Short mmCIF file of C-alpha atoms and ligand atoms in Angstrom, two decimals:
data_model
loop_
_atom_site.label_atom_id
_atom_site.label_comp_id
_atom_site.label_asym_id
_atom_site.label_seq_id
_atom_site.Cartn_x
_atom_site.Cartn_y
_atom_site.Cartn_z
CA UNK A 1 -70.89 23.77 22.48
CA UNK A 2 -67.59 22.66 23.87
CA UNK A 3 -64.93 25.16 24.83
CA UNK A 4 -61.58 24.08 26.06
CA UNK A 5 -61.02 25.11 29.67
CA UNK A 6 -58.41 27.83 29.70
CA UNK A 7 -56.32 26.39 32.46
CA UNK A 8 -56.15 23.07 30.66
CA UNK A 9 -55.06 24.78 27.51
CA UNK A 10 -52.26 26.63 29.33
CA UNK A 11 -51.25 23.45 31.06
CA UNK A 12 -51.13 21.60 27.72
CA UNK A 13 -49.14 24.42 26.15
CA UNK A 14 -46.63 24.51 29.02
CA UNK A 15 -46.26 20.76 29.00
CA UNK A 16 -45.53 20.77 25.30
CA UNK A 17 -43.16 23.65 25.67
CA UNK A 18 -41.16 22.00 28.45
CA UNK A 19 -41.20 18.62 26.82
CA UNK A 20 -39.92 19.99 23.53
CA UNK A 21 -36.25 19.64 24.46
CA UNK A 22 -36.99 16.10 25.58
CA UNK A 23 -38.62 15.31 22.21
CA UNK A 24 -35.67 16.83 20.41
CA UNK A 25 -33.19 14.77 22.39
CA UNK A 26 -35.12 11.58 21.66
CA UNK A 27 -35.35 12.48 17.96
CA UNK A 28 -31.65 13.26 17.56
CA UNK A 29 -30.56 10.21 19.56
CA UNK A 30 -32.64 8.06 17.26
CA UNK A 31 -31.11 9.73 14.21
CA UNK A 32 -27.57 9.51 15.53
CA UNK A 33 -27.68 6.01 17.01
CA UNK A 34 -30.20 4.25 14.86
CA UNK A 35 -29.37 5.71 11.47
CA UNK A 36 -26.09 3.86 11.18
CA UNK A 37 -27.98 0.69 12.05
CA UNK A 38 -30.84 1.31 9.64
CA UNK A 39 -28.94 2.61 6.60
CA UNK A 40 -26.85 -0.48 6.05
CA UNK A 41 -27.10 -3.53 3.85
CA UNK A 42 -25.33 -6.85 3.50
CA UNK A 43 -22.22 -6.72 1.29
CA UNK A 44 -23.33 -7.10 -2.31
CA UNK A 45 -21.64 -10.22 -3.61
CA UNK A 46 -22.25 -9.25 -7.24
CA UNK A 47 -20.83 -11.31 -10.03
CA UNK A 48 -22.32 -10.03 -13.27
CA UNK A 49 -20.90 -11.14 -16.60
CA UNK A 50 -21.08 -9.32 -19.86
CA UNK A 51 -21.18 -12.41 -22.00
CA UNK A 52 -22.56 -15.84 -21.14
CA UNK A 53 -19.83 -17.86 -19.53
CA UNK A 54 -18.56 -20.92 -21.27
CA UNK A 55 -18.67 -23.62 -18.59
CA UNK A 56 -16.36 -25.77 -20.67
CA UNK A 57 -13.62 -23.17 -20.98
CA UNK A 58 -10.40 -23.84 -19.07
CA UNK A 59 -9.68 -22.14 -15.77
CA UNK A 60 -13.32 -21.61 -14.77
CA UNK A 61 -13.73 -21.24 -11.01
CA UNK A 62 -9.95 -21.13 -10.75
CA UNK A 63 -9.58 -24.81 -11.70
CA UNK A 64 -5.91 -25.60 -12.35
CA UNK A 65 -5.13 -26.41 -15.96
CA UNK A 66 -2.63 -29.07 -16.93
CA UNK A 67 -1.20 -28.44 -20.37
CA UNK A 68 0.05 -31.43 -22.38
CA UNK A 69 3.83 -31.72 -22.65
CA UNK A 70 3.56 -31.06 -26.38
CA UNK A 71 2.73 -27.42 -25.54
CA UNK A 72 5.95 -26.88 -23.59
CA UNK A 73 7.80 -25.22 -26.43
CA UNK A 74 4.96 -22.78 -27.01
CA UNK A 75 4.65 -22.06 -23.28
CA UNK A 76 8.36 -21.32 -23.04
CA UNK A 77 8.28 -19.17 -26.15
CA UNK A 78 5.66 -16.88 -24.69
CA UNK A 79 6.84 -16.94 -21.08
CA UNK A 80 9.04 -13.84 -21.32
CA UNK A 81 6.19 -11.65 -22.56
CA UNK A 82 4.99 -11.43 -18.97
CA UNK A 83 7.28 -13.72 -16.96
CA UNK A 84 4.36 -16.03 -16.31
CA UNK A 85 2.40 -18.58 -18.36
CA UNK A 86 1.11 -16.19 -21.02
CA UNK A 87 0.14 -19.05 -23.32
CA UNK A 88 -2.22 -20.45 -20.68
CA UNK A 89 -3.57 -17.04 -19.66
CA UNK A 90 -4.65 -16.54 -23.27
CA UNK A 91 -6.76 -19.75 -23.10
CA UNK A 92 -8.65 -18.68 -19.98
CA UNK A 93 -11.75 -16.50 -20.58
CA UNK A 94 -11.22 -12.84 -19.68
CA UNK A 95 -14.40 -12.91 -17.58
CA UNK A 96 -13.97 -16.31 -15.99
CA UNK A 97 -15.67 -17.23 -12.73
CA UNK A 98 -13.55 -17.50 -9.60
CA UNK A 99 -14.36 -19.34 -6.37
CA UNK A 100 -15.53 -17.18 -3.47
CA UNK A 101 -12.52 -17.48 -1.16
CA UNK A 102 -13.73 -15.15 1.58
CA UNK A 103 -14.11 -16.38 5.16
CA UNK A 104 -17.69 -17.63 5.53
CA UNK A 105 -19.13 -14.81 7.62
CA UNK A 106 -18.00 -12.10 5.17
CA UNK A 107 -21.17 -12.40 3.08
CA UNK A 108 -23.23 -11.50 6.19
CA UNK A 109 -21.21 -8.34 7.00
CA UNK A 110 -23.07 -5.05 6.87
CA UNK A 111 -21.86 -1.96 5.02
CA UNK A 112 -23.37 1.52 4.74
CA UNK A 113 -25.77 2.44 1.95
CA UNK A 114 -24.04 5.75 1.28
CA UNK A 115 -20.46 4.61 0.73
CA UNK A 116 -18.17 6.95 -1.24
CA UNK A 117 -17.53 6.26 -4.93
CA UNK A 118 -14.16 5.13 -6.20
CA UNK A 119 -11.92 5.54 -9.22
CA UNK A 120 -9.95 2.37 -9.92
CA UNK A 121 -6.50 3.18 -11.31
CA UNK A 122 -4.49 0.58 -13.21
CA UNK A 123 -1.11 1.70 -14.49
CA UNK A 124 0.72 -0.63 -16.82
CA UNK A 125 3.65 -0.95 -19.13
CA UNK A 126 3.54 -3.63 -21.84
CA UNK A 127 1.02 -5.72 -19.89
CA UNK A 128 -0.11 -8.99 -21.47
CA UNK A 129 -3.44 -8.52 -23.33
CA UNK A 130 -5.42 -11.28 -21.60
CA UNK A 131 -4.32 -10.38 -18.06
CA UNK A 132 -5.02 -6.67 -18.57
CA UNK A 133 -8.50 -7.45 -19.87
CA UNK A 134 -9.18 -9.94 -17.10
CA UNK A 135 -8.20 -7.31 -14.52
CA UNK A 136 -10.64 -4.77 -15.99
CA UNK A 137 -13.46 -7.31 -16.41
CA UNK A 138 -13.12 -8.49 -12.83
CA UNK A 139 -13.60 -4.91 -11.58
CA UNK A 140 -16.56 -4.29 -13.89
CA UNK A 141 -18.21 -7.60 -13.05
CA UNK A 142 -17.74 -7.63 -9.32
CA UNK A 143 -18.11 -4.00 -8.22
CA UNK A 144 -21.48 -2.42 -7.39
CA UNK A 145 -22.00 -0.06 -10.39
CA UNK A 146 -23.10 2.90 -8.26
CA UNK A 147 -19.77 2.81 -6.38
CA UNK A 148 -17.54 2.49 -9.41
CA UNK A 149 -17.15 6.02 -10.75
CA UNK A 150 -14.67 5.00 -13.44
CA UNK A 151 -11.67 2.86 -14.28
CA UNK A 152 -8.58 4.75 -15.42
CA UNK A 153 -5.97 2.85 -17.40
CA UNK A 154 -2.65 4.72 -17.37
CA UNK A 155 -0.46 3.45 -20.18
CA UNK A 156 3.12 4.14 -19.07
CA UNK A 157 4.47 4.48 -22.62
CA UNK A 158 4.01 0.83 -23.59
CA UNK A 159 5.76 -0.33 -26.74
CA UNK A 160 3.36 -3.14 -27.75
CA UNK A 161 1.08 -2.38 -30.68
CA UNK A 162 -1.96 -4.21 -29.27
CA UNK A 163 -2.03 -1.74 -26.38
CA UNK A 164 -2.78 1.13 -28.76
CA UNK A 165 -5.82 1.23 -31.12
CA UNK A 166 -6.82 -2.33 -30.32
CA UNK A 167 -7.09 -1.47 -26.63
CA UNK A 168 -8.93 1.81 -27.34
CA UNK A 169 -11.42 -0.07 -29.45
CA UNK A 170 -11.97 -2.87 -26.94
CA UNK A 171 -12.48 -0.50 -24.04
CA UNK A 172 -14.83 1.77 -26.00
CA UNK A 173 -17.64 -0.69 -25.17
CA UNK A 174 -17.29 0.29 -21.49
CA UNK A 175 -18.21 3.95 -20.92
CA UNK A 176 -16.72 3.78 -17.46
CA UNK A 177 -13.21 2.98 -18.72
CA UNK A 178 -10.85 5.85 -19.61
CA UNK A 179 -7.37 5.47 -21.04
CA UNK A 180 -4.57 7.95 -20.38
CA UNK A 181 -1.36 7.64 -22.36
CA UNK A 182 1.93 8.96 -21.03
CA UNK A 183 4.29 10.23 -23.73
CA UNK A 184 7.40 9.09 -21.93
CA UNK A 185 7.98 6.22 -19.55
CA UNK A 186 7.46 7.58 -16.04
CA UNK A 187 7.50 4.48 -13.87
CA UNK A 188 4.61 3.23 -11.80
CA UNK A 189 4.81 5.98 -9.17
CA UNK A 190 4.40 8.93 -11.51
CA UNK A 191 1.98 6.92 -13.69
CA UNK A 192 -0.30 6.40 -10.68
CA UNK A 193 0.00 10.11 -9.86
CA UNK A 194 -1.12 10.96 -13.41
CA UNK A 195 -4.21 8.79 -12.90
CA UNK A 196 -4.94 10.26 -9.46
CA UNK A 197 -4.69 13.80 -10.82
CA UNK A 198 -7.72 13.33 -13.11
CA UNK A 199 -9.74 10.89 -10.97
CA UNK A 200 -13.36 11.89 -10.28
CA UNK A 201 -14.24 9.34 -7.57
CA UNK A 202 -14.05 10.24 -3.88
CA UNK A 203 -11.72 7.35 -3.13
CA UNK A 204 -8.73 6.17 -5.20
CA UNK A 205 -8.28 2.43 -5.58
CA UNK A 206 -4.92 1.39 -7.03
CA UNK A 207 -4.54 -2.06 -8.56
CA UNK A 208 -1.80 -3.83 -10.56
CA UNK A 209 -2.70 -4.68 -14.15
CA UNK A 210 -2.62 -8.48 -13.68
CA UNK A 211 -5.16 -9.07 -10.94
CA UNK A 212 -8.64 -10.54 -10.48
CA UNK A 213 -11.06 -9.08 -7.97
CA UNK A 214 -13.21 -11.54 -6.09
CA UNK A 215 -16.91 -11.10 -5.27
CA UNK A 216 -17.67 -8.45 -2.68
CA UNK A 217 -14.13 -7.05 -2.86
CA UNK A 218 -14.94 -3.34 -3.04
CA UNK A 219 -17.53 -2.51 -0.38
CA UNK A 220 -15.46 -3.68 2.63
CA UNK A 221 -12.62 -1.40 1.48
CA UNK A 222 -14.85 1.64 0.98
CA UNK A 223 -16.58 0.95 4.32
CA UNK A 224 -13.28 1.45 6.16
CA UNK A 225 -12.65 4.79 4.41
CA UNK A 226 -16.26 5.78 5.18
CA UNK A 227 -15.73 5.06 8.89
CA UNK A 228 -12.48 7.03 8.98
CA UNK A 229 -11.04 8.86 5.97
CA UNK A 230 -7.52 8.31 7.30
CA UNK A 231 -7.81 4.55 7.08
CA UNK A 232 -6.01 3.04 4.09
CA UNK A 233 -7.44 -0.45 3.51
CA UNK A 234 -5.74 -3.10 1.37
CA UNK A 235 -7.41 -6.28 0.11
CA UNK A 236 -5.90 -9.65 0.90
CA UNK A 237 -3.59 -10.46 -2.00
CA UNK A 238 -4.51 -14.00 -2.90
CA UNK A 239 -1.69 -16.56 -3.20
CA UNK A 240 -0.33 -15.06 0.02
CA UNK A 241 -1.28 -17.37 2.86
CA UNK A 242 -3.91 -16.02 5.23
CA UNK A 243 -1.69 -16.84 8.16
CA UNK A 244 1.24 -14.80 6.92
CA UNK A 245 -0.48 -11.78 5.64
CA UNK A 246 0.71 -8.82 7.66
CA UNK A 247 3.00 -6.66 5.54
CA UNK A 248 6.25 -5.80 7.28
CA UNK A 249 9.82 -4.84 6.40
CA UNK A 250 13.23 -6.10 7.33
CA UNK A 251 16.49 -4.18 6.99
CA UNK A 252 17.50 -2.71 4.58
CA UNK A 253 13.81 -1.88 3.88
CA UNK A 254 12.95 -5.20 2.26
CA UNK A 255 9.21 -5.91 2.09
CA UNK A 256 7.93 -9.22 3.47
CA UNK A 257 5.02 -10.96 5.19
CA UNK A 258 4.84 -12.09 8.78
CA UNK A 259 2.10 -13.54 10.99
CA UNK A 260 0.26 -11.24 13.37
CA UNK A 261 1.87 -11.92 16.79
CA UNK A 262 -0.19 -14.36 18.89
CA UNK A 263 -0.41 -11.96 21.85
CA UNK A 264 -1.95 -9.26 19.62
CA UNK A 265 -4.58 -11.76 18.37
CA UNK A 266 -5.39 -12.80 21.94
CA UNK A 267 -5.38 -9.29 23.42
CA UNK A 268 -7.78 -7.97 20.78
CA UNK A 269 -9.83 -11.15 20.57
CA UNK A 270 -9.41 -11.01 16.79
CA UNK A 271 -11.82 -12.80 14.45
CA UNK A 272 -10.79 -14.05 10.99
CA UNK A 273 -12.77 -11.24 9.38
CA UNK A 274 -11.34 -8.37 11.47
CA UNK A 275 -9.10 -5.79 9.77
CA UNK A 276 -5.41 -6.38 10.41
CA UNK A 277 -3.18 -3.41 11.19
CA UNK A 278 -0.27 -3.52 8.83
CA UNK A 279 3.11 -1.77 9.37
CA UNK A 280 3.83 -1.72 5.62
CA UNK A 281 1.60 -2.33 2.60
CA UNK A 282 2.67 -4.52 -0.31
CA UNK A 283 2.18 -1.52 -2.56
CA UNK A 284 0.01 -2.60 -5.44
CA UNK A 285 -3.53 -2.83 -4.13
CA UNK A 286 -5.19 -0.30 -1.83
CA UNK A 287 -7.97 2.26 -1.48
CA UNK A 288 -7.39 5.75 -0.13
CA UNK A 289 -9.58 8.81 0.29
CA UNK A 290 -8.59 11.05 -2.64
CA UNK A 291 -8.41 14.29 -0.62
CA UNK A 292 -6.40 12.55 2.08
CA UNK A 293 -3.99 11.14 -0.53
CA UNK A 294 -3.24 14.66 -1.75
CA UNK A 295 -3.12 16.08 1.79
CA UNK A 296 -0.35 13.56 2.43
CA UNK A 297 1.50 14.90 -0.61
CA UNK A 298 0.63 11.75 -2.64
CA UNK A 299 3.79 9.78 -3.54
CA UNK A 300 7.22 11.39 -3.60
CA UNK A 301 7.32 12.15 -7.36
CA UNK A 302 11.10 11.80 -7.23
CA UNK A 303 10.79 8.01 -6.97
CA UNK A 304 11.63 6.30 -10.26
CA UNK A 305 10.12 3.35 -12.16
CA UNK A 306 9.50 0.68 -9.48
CA UNK A 307 10.20 -0.06 -5.84
CA UNK A 308 10.30 1.69 -2.47
CA UNK A 309 7.09 3.68 -2.97
CA UNK A 310 5.23 1.19 -0.75
CA UNK A 311 7.67 1.97 2.09
CA UNK A 312 7.28 5.69 1.48
CA UNK A 313 3.48 5.73 1.49
CA UNK A 314 3.35 3.33 4.46
CA UNK A 315 5.67 5.37 6.72
CA UNK A 316 3.93 8.55 5.64
CA UNK A 317 0.45 7.22 6.40
CA UNK A 318 1.32 5.88 9.85
CA UNK A 319 3.62 8.68 10.96
CA UNK A 320 1.25 11.43 9.77
CA UNK A 321 -1.92 10.23 11.49
CA UNK A 322 -3.35 7.47 9.27
CA UNK A 323 -3.62 3.69 9.45
CA UNK A 324 -3.00 0.82 7.04
CA UNK A 325 -5.15 -2.26 7.29
CA UNK A 326 -5.61 -5.54 5.45
CA UNK A 327 -9.30 -6.38 5.09
CA UNK A 328 -9.80 -10.18 5.13
CA UNK A 329 -13.24 -9.91 3.46
CA UNK A 330 -11.82 -8.10 0.42
CA UNK A 331 -9.83 -10.40 -1.80
CA UNK A 332 -7.94 -9.77 -5.01
CA UNK A 333 -5.80 -12.29 -6.87
CA UNK A 334 -2.44 -11.11 -8.25
CA UNK A 335 0.05 -12.82 -10.54
CA UNK A 336 3.42 -12.79 -8.77
CA UNK A 337 6.33 -12.98 -11.14
CA UNK A 338 9.93 -13.93 -10.70
CA UNK A 339 11.19 -10.97 -12.71
CA UNK A 340 9.95 -7.64 -14.00
CA UNK A 341 8.81 -8.31 -17.58
CA UNK A 342 9.62 -4.74 -18.68
CA UNK A 343 12.92 -2.94 -19.08
CA UNK A 344 14.19 -0.42 -16.57
CA UNK A 345 15.38 2.82 -18.25
CA UNK A 346 18.43 2.65 -15.93
CA UNK A 347 19.92 -0.24 -13.96
CA UNK A 348 17.19 -2.01 -11.89
CA UNK A 349 19.24 -2.45 -8.72
CA UNK A 350 20.46 1.16 -8.77
CA UNK A 351 16.93 2.48 -9.36
CA UNK A 352 15.49 0.61 -6.37
CA UNK A 353 18.42 1.49 -4.08
CA UNK A 354 18.14 5.14 -4.99
CA UNK A 355 14.40 5.14 -4.27
CA UNK A 356 14.99 3.48 -0.90
CA UNK A 357 17.73 5.99 0.00
CA UNK A 358 15.25 8.82 -0.65
CA UNK A 359 12.74 7.15 1.66
CA UNK A 360 15.38 6.52 4.35
CA UNK A 361 16.62 10.11 4.26
CA UNK A 362 13.15 11.60 4.64
CA UNK A 363 11.48 9.19 7.06
CA UNK A 364 13.95 7.11 9.06
CA UNK A 365 15.56 9.74 11.37
CA UNK A 366 18.48 8.20 13.31
CA UNK A 367 17.39 4.73 12.12
CA UNK A 368 18.65 5.44 8.62
CA UNK A 369 22.01 4.15 9.87
CA UNK A 370 20.41 0.71 10.09
CA UNK A 371 19.34 0.98 6.48
CA UNK A 372 22.77 2.04 5.22
CA UNK A 373 24.47 -0.35 7.64
CA UNK A 374 22.80 -3.37 6.02
CA UNK A 375 24.94 -3.39 2.91
CA UNK A 376 24.04 0.02 1.55
CA UNK A 377 27.09 2.05 2.69
CA UNK A 378 27.97 2.74 -0.93
CA UNK A 379 24.80 4.83 -1.24
CA UNK A 380 26.32 7.39 1.10
CA UNK A 381 28.80 8.44 -1.55
CA UNK A 382 26.58 11.12 -3.03
CA UNK A 383 29.16 11.93 -5.71
CA UNK A 384 28.50 8.52 -7.23
CA UNK A 385 24.80 8.13 -6.28
CA UNK A 386 22.67 11.20 -6.81
CA UNK A 387 19.45 10.68 -4.89
CA UNK A 388 18.01 14.00 -6.05
CA UNK A 389 16.59 16.92 -4.10
CA UNK A 390 14.69 16.10 -0.92
CA UNK A 391 13.83 19.61 0.31
CA UNK A 392 10.15 19.35 -0.63
CA UNK A 393 9.71 15.95 1.01
CA UNK A 394 11.41 17.08 4.23
CA UNK A 395 9.31 20.26 4.27
CA UNK A 396 6.17 18.19 3.73
CA UNK A 397 6.96 16.00 6.72
CA UNK A 398 7.38 19.15 8.86
CA UNK A 399 4.21 20.74 7.51
CA UNK A 400 2.16 17.62 8.25
CA UNK A 401 3.69 17.50 11.75
CA UNK A 402 4.39 13.80 11.33
CA UNK A 403 5.61 11.73 14.25
CA UNK A 404 9.13 10.28 14.56
CA UNK A 405 10.27 6.95 13.16
CA UNK A 406 10.86 5.88 16.76
CA UNK A 407 7.18 6.52 17.48
CA UNK A 408 6.31 4.36 14.45
CA UNK A 409 8.50 1.51 15.66
CA UNK A 410 7.21 1.71 19.24
CA UNK A 411 3.54 1.95 18.32
CA UNK A 412 3.02 0.34 14.92
CA UNK A 413 5.76 -2.24 14.66
CA UNK A 414 6.86 -3.02 18.24
CA UNK A 415 7.90 -6.56 17.33
CA UNK A 416 10.52 -5.21 14.88
CA UNK A 417 14.08 -5.79 15.95
CA UNK A 418 15.71 -2.36 15.68
CA UNK A 419 18.82 -1.98 17.76
CA UNK A 420 20.17 1.47 16.97
CA UNK A 421 23.50 0.31 18.22
CA UNK A 422 24.86 -3.17 17.88
CA UNK A 423 26.99 -3.22 21.01
CA UNK A 424 27.19 -0.73 23.80
CA UNK A 425 30.46 0.06 25.55
CA UNK A 426 30.79 2.16 28.62
CA UNK A 427 31.23 5.31 26.63
CA UNK A 428 31.28 4.52 23.06
CA UNK A 429 28.73 2.81 20.84
CA UNK A 430 29.69 0.49 18.02
CA UNK A 431 27.01 1.45 15.53
CA UNK A 432 25.32 -0.19 12.55
CA UNK A 433 27.45 2.05 10.35
CA UNK A 434 30.44 0.22 11.83
CA UNK A 435 31.62 3.41 13.47
CA UNK A 436 32.75 3.79 17.08
CA UNK A 437 30.68 6.66 18.23
CA UNK A 438 30.26 8.90 21.26
CA UNK A 439 27.47 11.42 20.64
CA UNK A 440 28.59 13.29 17.50
CA UNK A 441 32.20 12.23 17.72
CA UNK A 442 33.66 9.13 16.10
CA UNK A 443 36.96 7.32 16.23
CA UNK A 444 38.80 7.80 12.94
CA UNK A 445 41.86 5.83 11.89
CA UNK A 446 44.77 7.98 10.78
CA UNK A 447 45.80 7.54 7.17
CA UNK A 448 49.44 7.53 8.33
CA UNK A 449 48.69 4.00 9.51
CA UNK A 450 49.22 4.58 13.20
CA UNK A 451 46.93 5.90 15.89
CA UNK A 452 43.46 7.37 15.69
CA UNK A 453 41.61 10.59 16.44
CA UNK A 454 38.26 11.59 17.91
CA UNK A 455 36.60 13.80 15.31
CA UNK A 456 33.05 14.64 14.13
CA UNK A 457 31.45 11.57 12.54
CA UNK A 458 31.24 11.22 8.77
CA UNK A 459 29.60 7.95 7.67
CA UNK A 460 30.80 8.36 4.11
CA UNK A 461 34.50 7.99 4.96
CA UNK A 462 36.31 4.69 5.26
CA UNK A 463 38.51 5.78 8.19
CA UNK A 464 35.38 5.80 10.38
CA UNK A 465 34.56 2.12 9.79
CA UNK A 466 35.75 -0.63 12.09
CA UNK A 467 35.27 -4.36 11.70
CA UNK A 468 35.66 -7.54 13.73
CA UNK A 469 38.03 -9.77 11.76
CA UNK A 470 36.76 -12.84 13.57
CA UNK A 471 33.98 -13.17 16.10
CA UNK A 472 36.29 -12.62 19.08
CA UNK A 473 38.99 -10.42 17.53
CA UNK A 474 39.66 -6.79 18.33
CA UNK A 475 38.10 -4.14 16.11
CA UNK A 476 40.09 -3.52 12.97
CA UNK A 477 39.87 -0.32 10.94
CA UNK A 478 38.78 -0.61 7.36
CA UNK A 479 42.13 1.13 6.72
CA UNK A 480 43.57 -1.94 8.43
CA UNK A 481 44.95 -0.23 11.48
CA UNK A 482 44.60 -2.39 14.57
CA UNK A 483 42.68 -0.79 17.38
CA UNK A 484 43.98 -1.72 20.81
C1 UD2 B 1 4.90 -4.92 -5.94
C2 UD2 B 1 3.52 -4.28 -6.00
C3 UD2 B 1 3.55 -3.14 -7.01
C4 UD2 B 1 4.55 -2.10 -6.54
C5 UD2 B 1 5.91 -2.78 -6.40
C6 UD2 B 1 6.98 -1.89 -5.83
C7 UD2 B 1 1.71 -5.76 -5.32
C8 UD2 B 1 0.77 -6.83 -5.71
N1 UD2 B 1 2.52 -5.29 -6.31
O1 UD2 B 1 5.49 -5.43 -7.11
O2 UD2 B 1 2.29 -2.54 -7.15
O3 UD2 B 1 4.14 -1.52 -5.34
O4 UD2 B 1 5.84 -3.88 -5.52
O5 UD2 B 1 7.16 -0.75 -6.54
O6 UD2 B 1 1.70 -5.33 -4.18
N2 UD2 B 1 4.35 -0.44 -14.05
C9 UD2 B 1 4.29 0.74 -14.79
N3 UD2 B 1 5.46 1.35 -15.14
C10 UD2 B 1 6.69 0.86 -14.77
C11 UD2 B 1 6.73 -0.31 -13.98
C12 UD2 B 1 5.54 -0.94 -13.64
O7 UD2 B 1 3.20 1.21 -15.13
O8 UD2 B 1 7.70 1.46 -15.12
C13 UD2 B 1 3.10 -1.12 -13.67
C14 UD2 B 1 3.03 -2.61 -13.99
O9 UD2 B 1 2.59 -2.84 -15.30
C15 UD2 B 1 2.09 -3.11 -12.92
C16 UD2 B 1 2.36 -2.19 -11.74
O10 UD2 B 1 3.02 -1.05 -12.26
O11 UD2 B 1 0.74 -3.00 -13.27
C17 UD2 B 1 3.23 -2.85 -10.66
O12 UD2 B 1 4.37 -3.43 -11.23
P1 UD2 B 1 4.74 -4.97 -11.02
O13 UD2 B 1 3.55 -5.82 -11.20
O14 UD2 B 1 5.92 -5.27 -11.86
O15 UD2 B 1 5.14 -4.94 -9.50
P2 UD2 B 1 5.13 -6.21 -8.46
O16 UD2 B 1 3.79 -6.81 -8.42
O17 UD2 B 1 6.28 -7.06 -8.78
MN1 MN B 2 2.30 -6.93 -9.94
#
């Protein structure tokens, strides 16, 4: 009968005992380093359809459609419903096929198996029937079902009848689609907030109501949030050229596109599929971790109707620790229109200016002079323009310990031209507000018409503004007193 020699047994036991930490290290290293490699799959380029596609229908695979001249009158008649070719949109199937416009290698990219789920939020006011449906179908058809928690349609008090029972009935075939109706027109900012407040997904994905998602659009966005919950990814908005797709702003806070600087591309050895850091987002299309969105204080609910909220959320994200990126492998088409097809409850220009002034006051620090100095001086007259209470927004910025606007310019948008002062004298600065400034003191023209005084600056008053009459003239007061 065999008995194990005692010393061998002790030796075996000790060996095991001392090797245990080694085994544990190997095990955990495998879990930590290999798991991310093993639990991934290639982006699902799904393109399901709910009804068989009609290959003969117009607009399939994004083919351009040429309408006969005899249709011109009808096209023009319907144009104003959406400020685009509504007549043609109605001919194109709501679940048409689109060409895969992603860079070639996108289909090979890997994403994690356990991505967070998303709620897609569309807010709309009086959207055209066929474009609204096409937007919803494109999300349903081209999103992996396990990642799409729900689609929330927020009706911002539309006036069109077809957007009532007819829409309820149509959407009732899709259990994932929920409709929320606002009693009064709130504007897109508060409408999106209403959707976000009831969203059940872990990530919020905002889209305009006249878009078409391309294949594989969702997973690359969710992957970025999965890797870092403070990343705010935006899809490429089709129609915008790939080469000009970094969102930026120019003074006075006007959104635009500009190419990524060549030196940045070279320094980072950037591939066509790499995420692009973006100083400002376009506004309409992005995914954001829901908890993070609310930690950031969501949107400033004091912003009205349309405009400026993309600046607000962009500055807030960057200055308070997040990042905005454009993801070249996620692509969503959007109908750009020359005009807003809906009415503004108040004057359009005044609404947008007021929104921008709120953003400038909260986020721009000393750079707000550049904003006002670019044709917006009139906004400083708070008796005429009431921009509302900003206490909560200013408190929020303090609470989140956000960085300065100077930090943002230096680190996020270094190629932006932002001279705080236009010309520097030995002692005095001639500022963007057209004042002649030395620290907190400014040169003010005397209303008597002669002489001037050095008094605390007040940008709202005309006696503080000085102009060059011609390019090489002396500075002239806006009260028309000549400065020596
Ligand atoms: C761009 C953005 C848009 C928004 C806007 C600035 C893209 C593609 N679009 O203008 O999302 O950031 O800049 O504010 O980046 N809507 C309402 N209630 C309103 C007004 C609009 O629900 O009172 C809806 C509208 O139906 C649409 C969405 O908000 O679905 C955006 O409006 P838009 O399409 O007129 O804005 P757009 O694309 O000109
Ligand atoms: Mn739009």
